[in-house]
């Protein structure tokens, strides 16, 4: 806590990140309009500029999009959608990667070799390409109503490898320590040793990695949505809003894509800076 208070960058990043998180969480109360309510759309209000520009209306502070949808409300709800997908995918990636990393590092031998070679295969594909491939395959099998779940699954499968390799390396070091050997002598089961004794001692790097991966997962979601294979166009997310606005960027309606892009940049940048601070704070060499 003392280090945090003496780091202006960490404080500013935390304030921005917390503000955006709270705005997304309380979007139902903060947003002037509900972007999911089609009855609130009025095509006569389409392409209105921000309120401080000529032709703008103060009831639409950041302007409107091509459907007459309030852009501020769409950004708040879109940030919530992006955060839900990003946090859910990171949660699944952490659970899968940490479990396989513990098993690989503790078991060793053939088990370790098989898991690590599978990780090497996964790392040979770019994350966005792998997410596109998984998303395209699963969409053929599952109904359209499960697009969000498909997107979460695709992003999580493209991100678990980093956790597995990180935890595996830490487990190889921890399993040689005296407390693990003592647990073996007392007849403690391997599963309990891995998840009760070793896991708490390897969580530091995982927390740092997870913090950064939240930002990467949101960028991946935005990229997939921008390419048209993410969430449906009717569901506001930062990626879909940027894609919609990109079609009108050079016709003068710049606010439709700029404001969602600024919200995405602010959140990703603040999360990355918090991750950098957390990495330094948990590094014993910098104590």
XYZ file of C-alpha atoms in Angstrom:
287
model
C 0.000 0.000 0.000
C 2.856 2.385 0.832
C 4.472 1.765 -2.566
C 1.145 2.317 -4.300
C 0.658 5.743 -2.652
C 4.138 6.774 -3.809
C 3.481 5.849 -7.455
C 1.541 8.615 -9.284
C 1.237 6.453 -12.405
C -0.315 3.602 -10.406
C -2.755 5.961 -8.669
C -3.868 7.601 -11.927
C -4.211 4.205 -13.616
C -6.230 2.876 -10.703
C -8.568 5.879 -10.732
C -9.179 5.585 -14.487
C -9.620 1.804 -14.350
C -11.920 1.971 -11.324
C -13.962 4.763 -12.907
C -14.494 2.782 -16.100
C -15.310 -0.409 -14.173
C -17.863 1.376 -12.005
C -19.351 3.101 -15.057
C -19.784 -0.262 -16.764
C -21.185 -1.924 -13.632
C -23.724 0.845 -13.001
C -24.499 1.445 -16.686
C -28.185 0.701 -16.093
C -28.371 3.674 -13.697
C -25.879 6.036 -15.351
C -26.729 5.658 -19.044
C -29.371 8.133 -20.256
C -30.901 5.523 -22.582
C -31.061 1.742 -22.940
C -29.303 0.791 -26.212
C -31.048 -2.591 -26.140
C -34.478 -0.897 -26.249
C -35.264 -0.549 -29.949
C -38.218 1.734 -29.188
C -35.794 4.398 -27.949
C -34.144 4.664 -31.400
C -35.195 7.583 -33.592
C -33.715 7.778 -37.081
C -34.401 11.504 -37.125
C -31.670 11.793 -34.464
C -29.118 9.797 -36.491
C -25.606 11.226 -36.908
C -26.074 13.996 -34.367
C -22.673 15.445 -33.387
C -21.534 15.847 -29.757
C -23.548 18.343 -27.720
C -20.866 21.060 -27.779
C -20.730 21.101 -31.596
C -23.078 22.896 -33.921
C -26.221 20.844 -34.471
C -25.726 18.744 -31.339
C -28.263 18.233 -28.580
C -27.440 18.166 -24.876
C -29.664 15.109 -24.412
C -27.058 13.246 -26.528
C -23.829 14.372 -24.876
C -21.456 12.407 -27.155
C -23.746 12.429 -30.181
C -25.575 9.550 -31.850
C -24.767 6.796 -34.333
C -26.374 5.855 -37.645
C -29.445 4.423 -35.873
C -30.062 7.454 -33.677
C -28.682 5.561 -30.657
C -27.170 7.646 -27.858
C -23.422 7.073 -28.108
C -22.695 7.633 -24.409
C -25.213 4.954 -23.426
C -23.852 2.588 -26.084
C -20.282 3.061 -24.810
C -21.270 2.399 -21.177
C -23.169 -0.765 -22.075
C -20.509 -1.739 -24.620
C -17.814 -1.432 -21.981
C -19.848 -3.761 -19.783
C -20.146 -6.347 -22.577
C -16.422 -6.149 -23.344
C -15.517 -6.501 -19.660
C -17.821 -9.492 -19.200
C -16.227 -11.263 -22.147
C -12.681 -10.270 -21.169
C -12.936 -11.178 -17.474
C -14.792 -14.447 -18.162
C -12.242 -15.569 -20.745
C -9.327 -14.745 -18.418
C -11.002 -16.676 -15.584
C -11.286 -19.770 -17.780
C -7.725 -19.323 -19.097
C -6.332 -19.051 -15.550
C -8.227 -22.104 -14.324
C -7.148 -24.242 -17.291
C -3.586 -22.959 -17.562
C -2.796 -23.096 -13.837
C -4.188 -26.629 -13.508
C -2.233 -27.967 -16.477
C 0.896 -26.088 -15.403
C 0.760 -27.604 -11.918
C 0.221 -31.102 -13.297
C 2.982 -30.704 -15.876
C 5.565 -29.337 -13.434
C 4.771 -31.706 -10.581
C 4.307 -34.934 -12.558
C 7.211 -34.462 -14.974
C 8.203 -37.205 -17.399
C 5.824 -38.129 -20.197
C 2.987 -36.021 -18.768
C 5.166 -32.935 -18.747
C 6.435 -33.600 -22.276
C 2.929 -34.105 -23.730
C 1.484 -30.955 -22.130
C 4.463 -28.790 -23.088
C 4.489 -30.016 -26.694
C 0.783 -29.193 -26.906
C 1.608 -25.726 -25.562
C 4.268 -25.343 -28.248
C 1.711 -26.204 -30.919
C -0.745 -23.645 -29.513
C 1.964 -20.964 -29.381
C 2.793 -21.518 -33.048
C -0.528 -19.878 -33.970
C -1.095 -16.136 -33.409
C -3.695 -15.612 -30.683
C -6.097 -13.676 -32.913
C -5.839 -16.300 -35.697
C -6.440 -19.120 -33.201
C -9.443 -17.298 -31.740
C -10.833 -16.769 -35.255
C -10.375 -20.461 -36.073
C -12.007 -21.703 -32.856
C -14.802 -19.145 -33.114
C -15.577 -20.122 -36.704
C -15.650 -23.864 -35.964
C -17.806 -23.649 -32.853
C -20.314 -21.247 -34.413
C -21.221 -23.974 -36.921
C -22.087 -26.340 -34.057
C -23.786 -24.060 -31.521
C -26.861 -21.842 -32.058
C -26.577 -18.116 -32.761
C -27.959 -17.262 -29.304
C -24.685 -18.516 -27.754
C -22.353 -16.143 -29.647
C -21.079 -14.495 -26.451
C -20.239 -17.866 -24.871
C -18.493 -18.968 -28.072
C -16.408 -15.787 -28.062
C -15.421 -16.287 -24.412
C -14.431 -19.899 -25.081
C -12.393 -18.962 -28.167
C -10.463 -16.198 -26.390
C -9.824 -18.349 -23.306
C -8.428 -21.233 -25.388
C -6.021 -18.846 -27.095
C -4.677 -17.496 -23.796
C -4.242 -20.389 -21.338
C -0.790 -21.429 -22.592
C 1.050 -18.508 -20.929
C -0.340 -19.455 -17.531
C 0.562 -23.113 -18.023
C 4.185 -22.349 -18.925
C 4.572 -19.795 -16.120
C 3.119 -22.090 -13.451
C 5.016 -25.098 -14.755
C 8.360 -23.293 -14.379
C 7.513 -22.110 -10.864
C 6.276 -25.587 -9.886
C 9.542 -27.210 -11.017
C 11.346 -24.959 -8.556
C 8.841 -25.262 -5.692
C 8.516 -29.054 -5.733
C 12.179 -29.404 -4.691
C 11.685 -27.361 -1.526
C 11.612 -28.854 1.956
C 7.926 -28.216 2.653
C 6.923 -30.297 -0.388
C 9.263 -33.120 0.577
C 7.874 -33.052 4.122
C 4.311 -33.259 2.788
C 5.276 -36.311 0.729
C 6.766 -38.007 3.808
C 3.487 -37.454 5.679
C 1.598 -39.171 2.883
C -0.211 -36.103 1.528
C -1.790 -36.820 -1.862
C -0.202 -35.232 -4.967
C -3.422 -33.319 -5.732
C -3.449 -31.747 -2.290
C 0.268 -30.921 -2.493
C -0.231 -29.182 -5.841
C -3.311 -27.141 -4.999
C -2.803 -26.564 -1.271
C 0.958 -26.283 -0.842
C 2.489 -25.300 -4.199
C -0.297 -23.202 -5.750
C -0.271 -20.361 -3.136
C 3.468 -19.924 -3.715
C 3.223 -19.568 -7.496
C 0.245 -17.186 -7.658
C 2.348 -13.997 -7.752
C 3.353 -14.228 -11.437
C -0.129 -15.523 -12.298
C -1.800 -12.410 -10.838
C 0.487 -10.124 -12.814
C -0.079 -12.100 -16.011
C -3.852 -12.194 -15.472
C -3.960 -8.420 -15.044
C -2.265 -7.890 -18.390
C -4.307 -10.647 -20.040
C -7.565 -8.874 -19.156
C -6.488 -6.003 -21.393
C -5.351 -8.410 -24.135
C -8.643 -10.334 -23.944
C -10.648 -7.120 -24.357
C -8.474 -6.115 -27.324
C -9.035 -9.571 -28.852
C -12.794 -9.222 -28.376
C -12.717 -5.753 -29.935
C -10.651 -7.065 -32.859
C -12.976 -10.001 -33.502
C -16.036 -7.748 -33.250
C -14.366 -5.227 -35.560
C -13.831 -8.033 -38.088
C -17.503 -8.961 -37.801
C -17.088 -12.344 -36.092
C -17.470 -11.216 -32.476
C -20.681 -10.302 -30.724
C -23.719 -9.599 -32.962
C -23.982 -6.057 -34.394
C -27.146 -5.501 -32.337
C -25.166 -5.985 -29.118
C -23.102 -2.893 -28.270
C -19.509 -3.704 -27.441
C -16.503 -1.450 -27.926
C -15.435 -3.506 -30.946
C -18.819 -3.354 -32.704
C -19.138 0.373 -31.993
C -15.704 1.036 -33.511
C -16.562 -1.116 -36.548
C -19.864 0.689 -37.107
C -18.226 4.091 -36.733
C -15.374 3.162 -39.062
C -17.842 3.064 -41.967
C -18.650 6.745 -41.437
C -15.242 7.997 -40.271
C -14.300 9.708 -43.544
C -17.767 11.147 -44.136
C -17.429 13.470 -41.135
C -19.127 11.455 -38.378
C -15.839 10.847 -36.546
C -17.350 10.692 -33.057
C -19.026 7.315 -33.686
C -15.668 5.528 -33.763
C -13.361 7.945 -31.895
C -15.155 7.956 -28.532
C -15.444 4.120 -28.218
C -11.801 3.918 -29.325
C -10.739 6.379 -26.619
C -12.650 4.374 -23.982
C -10.891 1.179 -25.150
C -7.447 2.836 -25.126
C -7.948 4.364 -21.668
C -8.996 1.059 -20.116
C -6.292 -1.041 -21.771
C -3.585 1.504 -20.939
C -4.657 1.821 -17.297
C -4.799 -1.966 -16.850
C -1.355 -2.405 -18.421
C 0.148 0.265 -16.170
C -1.416 -1.371 -13.111
C 0.025 -4.692 -14.261
C 3.486 -3.135 -14.557
C 3.210 -1.708 -11.049
C 1.984 -5.027 -9.656
C 4.889 -6.844 -11.339
C 7.400 -4.508 -9.726
C 5.658 -4.640 -6.335
C 5.746 -8.468 -6.293
C 9.353 -8.703 -7.519
C 11.546 -9.595 -4.499
C 14.653 -8.313 -6.308
C 13.213 -4.787 -6.161
C 12.402 -4.885 -2.449
